[in-house]
Tab-separated table of C-alpha atoms and ligand atoms in Angstrom:
chain	number	residue	atom	x	y	z
Y	252	LEU	CA	101.775	74.411	123.240
Y	253	LEU	CA	98.916	76.871	123.724
Y	254	GLU	CA	101.160	78.964	125.958
Y	255	LEU	CA	103.790	79.047	123.236
Y	256	LEU	CA	101.186	80.044	120.641
Y	257	MET	CA	99.775	82.728	122.917
Y	258	SER	CA	103.122	84.277	123.768
Y	259	ARG	CA	104.414	84.546	120.204
Y	260	ARG	CA	104.284	87.967	118.589
Y	261	SER	CA	105.931	89.340	115.475
Y	262	ILE	CA	109.206	90.921	116.549
Y	263	ARG	CA	110.310	94.067	114.725
Y	264	HIS	CA	113.188	95.305	116.886
Y	265	PHE	CA	116.345	93.234	117.077
Y	266	ALA	CA	119.531	93.538	119.086
Y	267	ASN	CA	122.740	94.085	117.153
Y	268	GLU	CA	123.851	90.530	117.794
Y	269	GLN	CA	124.434	87.590	115.447
Y	270	ILE	CA	122.721	84.226	115.812
Y	271	ASP	CA	125.200	81.374	115.504
Y	272	ARG	CA	124.851	79.256	112.383
Y	273	LYS	CA	124.142	76.084	114.337
Y	274	THR	CA	121.047	77.681	115.836
Y	275	LEU	CA	119.931	79.028	112.458
Y	276	GLY	CA	120.342	75.521	111.044
Y	277	LYS	CA	118.214	74.109	113.856
Y	278	ILE	CA	115.468	76.638	113.177
Y	279	VAL	CA	115.366	75.606	109.520
Y	280	ALA	CA	115.493	71.920	110.488
Y	281	SER	CA	112.376	72.345	112.645
Y	282	ALA	CA	110.408	72.689	109.397
Y	283	ARG	CA	111.062	69.055	108.555
Y	284	TYR	CA	108.131	68.086	110.778
Y	285	ALA	CA	105.691	70.453	109.088
Y	286	PRO	CA	102.864	69.118	106.954
Y	287	THR	CA	104.000	69.416	103.367
Y	288	MET	CA	103.311	68.374	99.800
Y	289	ASN	CA	106.773	69.341	98.620
Y	290	ARG	CA	109.743	67.783	100.370
Y	291	ARG	CA	112.180	69.668	98.179
Y	292	ILE	CA	111.470	73.154	99.449
Y	293	ARG	CA	114.851	74.707	100.209
Y	294	ALA	CA	115.845	77.411	102.623
Y	295	ILE	CA	118.389	80.093	101.901
Y	296	ILE	CA	119.755	81.491	105.140
Y	297	VAL	CA	121.166	84.963	104.660
Y	298	ASP	CA	123.399	86.169	107.478
Y	299	ASP	CA	125.797	88.318	105.445
Y	300	PRO	CA	125.213	91.945	106.535
Y	301	GLU	CA	126.229	93.102	103.071
Y	302	ILE	CA	123.389	91.160	101.422
Y	303	LEU	CA	120.923	92.135	104.144
Y	304	GLY	CA	121.845	95.749	103.396
Y	305	GLU	CA	121.065	95.166	99.730
Y	306	PHE	CA	117.549	94.100	100.695
Y	307	ASP	CA	117.083	97.288	102.676
Y	308	ARG	CA	118.313	99.464	99.824
Y	309	TYR	CA	116.197	97.718	97.208
Y	310	GLU	CA	113.033	97.722	99.346
Y	311	ARG	CA	113.519	101.396	100.212
Y	312	SER	CA	113.505	102.396	96.566
Y	313	PHE	CA	110.843	99.840	95.523
Y	314	TYR	CA	108.322	100.641	98.269
Y	315	GLY	CA	109.191	104.344	98.063
Y	316	MET	CA	108.068	104.286	94.444
Y	317	TRP	CA	104.778	102.552	95.314
Y	318	TYR	CA	104.200	104.897	98.242
Y	319	ARG	CA	104.548	107.926	96.003
Y	320	LEU	CA	102.316	106.365	93.370
Y	321	PHE	CA	99.506	105.406	95.764
Y	322	PHE	CA	99.595	107.922	98.540
Y	323	LYS	CA	100.773	111.064	96.798
Y	324	ASN	CA	98.476	110.745	93.812
Y	325	ARG	CA	95.051	112.311	94.489
Y	326	ALA	CA	93.297	110.473	91.676
Y	327	ILE	CA	94.418	107.061	92.938
Y	328	ARG	CA	93.725	107.947	96.596
Y	329	ALA	CA	90.042	108.315	95.734
Y	330	PHE	CA	89.894	104.624	94.782
Y	331	GLU	CA	92.054	103.159	97.529
Y	332	ARG	CA	89.259	102.293	99.910
Y	333	ILE	CA	87.418	100.280	97.297
Y	334	PHE	CA	90.343	97.935	97.080
Y	335	ASN	CA	91.374	97.476	100.669
Y	336	ASP	CA	89.936	98.434	104.067
Y	337	ASP	CA	93.367	98.043	105.625
Y	338	ILE	CA	94.964	100.647	103.402
Y	339	ASP	CA	95.728	102.954	106.348
Y	340	VAL	CA	97.600	100.167	108.132
Y	341	ILE	CA	99.656	99.508	105.009
Y	342	LYS	CA	100.305	103.239	104.663
Y	343	ARG	CA	101.515	103.531	108.263
Y	344	LYS	CA	103.757	100.478	107.927
Y	345	MET	CA	105.303	101.936	104.780
Y	346	GLU	CA	105.843	105.303	106.429
Y	347	HIS	CA	107.477	103.595	109.407
Y	348	SER	CA	110.070	101.907	107.210
Y	349	LEU	CA	110.476	104.723	104.694
Y	350	GLY	CA	111.036	107.032	107.678
Y	351	GLY	CA	114.400	105.366	108.218
Y	352	VAL	CA	113.807	102.066	110.026
Y	353	ASP	CA	115.676	99.187	108.404
Y	354	PHE	CA	113.339	97.247	106.124
Y	355	LEU	CA	114.421	93.996	107.785
Y	356	TYR	CA	114.156	95.619	111.229
Y	357	GLY	CA	117.893	95.225	111.767
Y	358	ALA	CA	117.597	91.419	111.996
Y	359	PRO	CA	120.879	89.504	111.702
Y	360	ALA	CA	119.322	86.744	109.570
Y	361	LEU	CA	116.749	86.312	106.860
Y	362	ILE	CA	115.452	82.851	105.959
Y	363	ILE	CA	113.935	82.517	102.504
Y	364	LEU	CA	112.037	79.515	101.203
Y	365	VAL	CA	112.360	78.596	97.548
Y	366	GLY	CA	110.876	75.728	95.582
Y	367	ASP	CA	110.360	74.606	92.046
Y	368	THR	CA	107.252	75.908	90.357
Y	369	ARG	CA	106.133	72.521	89.016
Y	370	THR	CA	105.283	70.789	92.306
Y	371	ILE	CA	101.672	71.244	93.334
Y	372	LEU	CA	100.772	72.920	96.620
Y	373	THR	CA	104.277	74.270	97.149
Y	374	ALA	CA	103.013	77.725	98.123
Y	375	GLU	CA	100.666	76.228	100.722
Y	376	SER	CA	103.290	73.811	102.050
Y	377	ALA	CA	105.854	76.568	102.445
Y	378	GLN	CA	103.556	78.449	104.821
Y	379	TYR	CA	103.590	75.486	107.229
Y	380	HIS	CA	107.375	75.351	107.043
Y	381	LEU	CA	107.536	79.047	107.878
Y	382	ALA	CA	105.058	78.697	110.747
Y	383	SER	CA	107.143	75.892	112.281
Y	384	MET	CA	110.304	77.964	112.046
Y	385	VAL	CA	108.693	81.036	113.594
Y	386	LEU	CA	107.340	79.008	116.500
Y	387	TYR	CA	110.554	77.095	117.056
Y	388	ALA	CA	112.578	80.326	117.006
Y	389	HIS	CA	110.196	81.718	119.612
Y	390	SER	CA	110.596	78.604	121.752
Y	391	LEU	CA	114.371	79.282	121.762
Y	392	GLY	CA	113.783	82.801	123.069
Y	393	LEU	CA	114.481	84.362	119.683
Y	394	GLY	CA	112.212	86.717	117.784
Y	395	ALA	CA	110.894	86.296	114.255
Y	396	CYS	CA	108.624	88.041	111.806
Y	397	LEU	CA	107.146	86.871	108.532
Y	398	MET	CA	108.391	89.116	105.753
Y	399	ASP	CA	106.180	89.239	102.703
Y	400	SER	CA	107.985	92.453	101.837
Y	401	ALA	CA	111.232	90.492	101.362
Y	402	LYS	CA	109.412	87.885	99.263
Y	403	ILE	CA	108.072	90.622	97.001
Y	404	ALA	CA	111.539	92.175	96.816
Y	405	LEU	CA	112.938	88.878	95.574
Y	406	ARG	CA	110.119	88.364	93.120
Y	407	THR	CA	110.665	91.795	91.607
Y	408	SER	CA	114.453	92.170	91.717
Y	409	ARG	CA	116.481	90.065	89.332
Y	410	ALA	CA	119.652	91.431	90.940
Y	411	LEU	CA	118.668	90.124	94.385
Y	412	ARG	CA	117.665	86.733	92.951
Y	413	ARG	CA	120.968	86.480	91.129
Y	414	ARG	CA	122.827	87.473	94.311
Y	415	LEU	CA	121.211	84.550	96.146
Y	416	GLY	CA	121.647	82.108	93.273
Y	417	ILE	CA	117.919	81.707	92.668
Y	418	ARG	CA	117.644	80.187	89.208
Y	419	LYS	CA	114.879	80.339	86.649
Y	420	GLY	CA	112.136	77.858	87.562
Y	421	MET	CA	112.685	78.448	91.287
Y	422	ARG	CA	110.072	80.547	93.026
Y	423	VAL	CA	110.313	82.398	96.313
Y	424	TYR	CA	107.489	81.275	98.626
Y	425	GLY	CA	108.105	83.288	101.748
Y	426	ALA	CA	110.634	84.664	104.174
Y	427	ILE	CA	111.157	85.362	107.854
Y	428	VAL	CA	113.616	87.479	109.766
Y	429	VAL	CA	115.089	86.070	112.966
Y	430	GLY	CA	117.103	87.706	115.696
Y	431	HIS	CA	117.530	88.393	119.379
Y	432	PRO	CA	114.460	90.415	120.310
Y	433	GLU	CA	114.965	93.917	121.574
Y	434	GLU	CA	111.323	94.328	122.442
Y	435	ARG	CA	109.438	92.398	125.063
Y	436	VAL	CA	105.903	91.201	124.729
Y	437	LEU	CA	104.285	92.178	127.992
Y	438	ASN	CA	100.712	91.217	127.331
Y	439	LEU	CA	99.292	87.946	126.182
Y	440	ILE	CA	96.677	89.159	123.752
Y	441	GLU	CA	93.433	87.357	123.184
Y	442	GLY	CA	94.337	86.949	119.550
Y	443	MET	CA	92.183	87.106	116.497
Y	444	SER	CA	88.837	85.418	116.979
Y	445	LEU	CA	88.263	82.868	114.285
Y	446	ASP	CA	84.497	82.650	113.817
Y	447	TYR	CA	83.065	79.230	113.333
Y	448	CYS	CA	79.770	77.502	112.755
Y	449	TRP	CA	78.631	73.903	113.035
Y	450	ASN	CA	78.146	71.827	109.910
Y	451	SER	CA	77.088	74.655	107.594
Y	452	CYS	CA	77.611	78.381	107.336
Y	453	ALA	CA	74.651	78.848	104.977
Y	454	GLU	CA	72.488	80.721	107.492
Y	455	GLU	CA	75.161	83.358	107.987
Y	456	ASN	CA	75.309	84.057	104.257
Y	457	PRO	CA	71.729	83.921	103.008
S	252	LIG	C1	101.828	85.920	105.091
S	252	LIG	C2	102.284	86.995	106.053
S	252	LIG	C3	103.154	87.985	105.620
S	252	LIG	C4	103.605	88.974	106.501
S	252	LIG	N1	104.483	89.928	106.054
S	252	LIG	C5	104.919	90.890	106.904
S	252	LIG	C6	105.838	91.897	106.457
S	252	LIG	O1	106.240	91.944	105.300
S	252	LIG	N2	106.265	92.812	107.361
S	252	LIG	C7	105.844	92.787	108.661
S	252	LIG	O2	106.272	93.641	109.440
S	252	LIG	N3	104.978	91.850	109.119
S	252	LIG	C8	104.516	90.901	108.274
S	252	LIG	N4	103.646	89.933	108.719
S	252	LIG	C9	103.303	89.878	110.148
S	252	LIG	C10	101.891	90.386	110.457
S	252	LIG	O3	101.853	91.783	110.308
S	252	LIG	C11	101.564	89.968	111.864
S	252	LIG	O4	101.610	88.571	111.964
S	252	LIG	C12	100.202	90.460	112.317
S	252	LIG	O5	100.204	91.855	112.437
S	252	LIG	C13	99.777	89.850	113.647
S	252	LIG	O6	100.720	90.198	114.652
S	252	LIG	P1	101.488	89.088	115.491
S	252	LIG	O7	102.293	88.244	114.531
S	252	LIG	O8	102.342	89.852	116.449
S	252	LIG	O9	100.442	88.253	116.179
S	252	LIG	C14	103.167	88.959	107.846
S	252	LIG	C15	102.278	87.945	108.276
S	252	LIG	C16	101.856	86.983	107.393
S	252	LIG	C17	100.895	85.901	107.878
């Protein structure tokens, strides 16, 4: 399992090749073993290139607007660093996509998790479902990437929600793209170090 965890990376270049529906169904089914507080979380699997194209078009105009607002406005630029140390990373990611790369990285499938807003801990549960799917896809030799950008697109675009039949009272909790990877992970990175302490962290934060 550790080897699987170590070799997984977010994949952002996909081959122009479909994934068969049976495999996509199996990836979604892998989430049934995830820890969850909401057993009614549903997945919408989008493999229609037309709809995937609509995501790209919407995200291009949506994130283009935010890019211009944040990064072309001198007054706002002065405050950016107060809000987020990672602002340069976000800026580079936006420029990468706005420069012409498909917002879904050319993936043949997008899996979106939706749930009803009344069940507690749905947002937290959905993250475990997504993690299971990403890892299972990787175990099949496929590539995946979490896509908060697609989640935000769905939360802000009524047209996209309507297109996918997402009714009022249903909330989008996350999304991943899946496809045949066109990039290879050559190095097993050490990963992010998760600091820990024994019994109390009080001394670290006097
Ligand atoms: C909640 C969440 C949302 C993410 N959303 C995006 C996204 O919208 N676009 C993207 O390219 N990567 C997204 N990622 C992937 C992270 O950028 C990636 O996991 C991180 O850079 C670490 O790289 P790795 O997955 O290759 O280890 C997201 C990751 C998480 C946990």
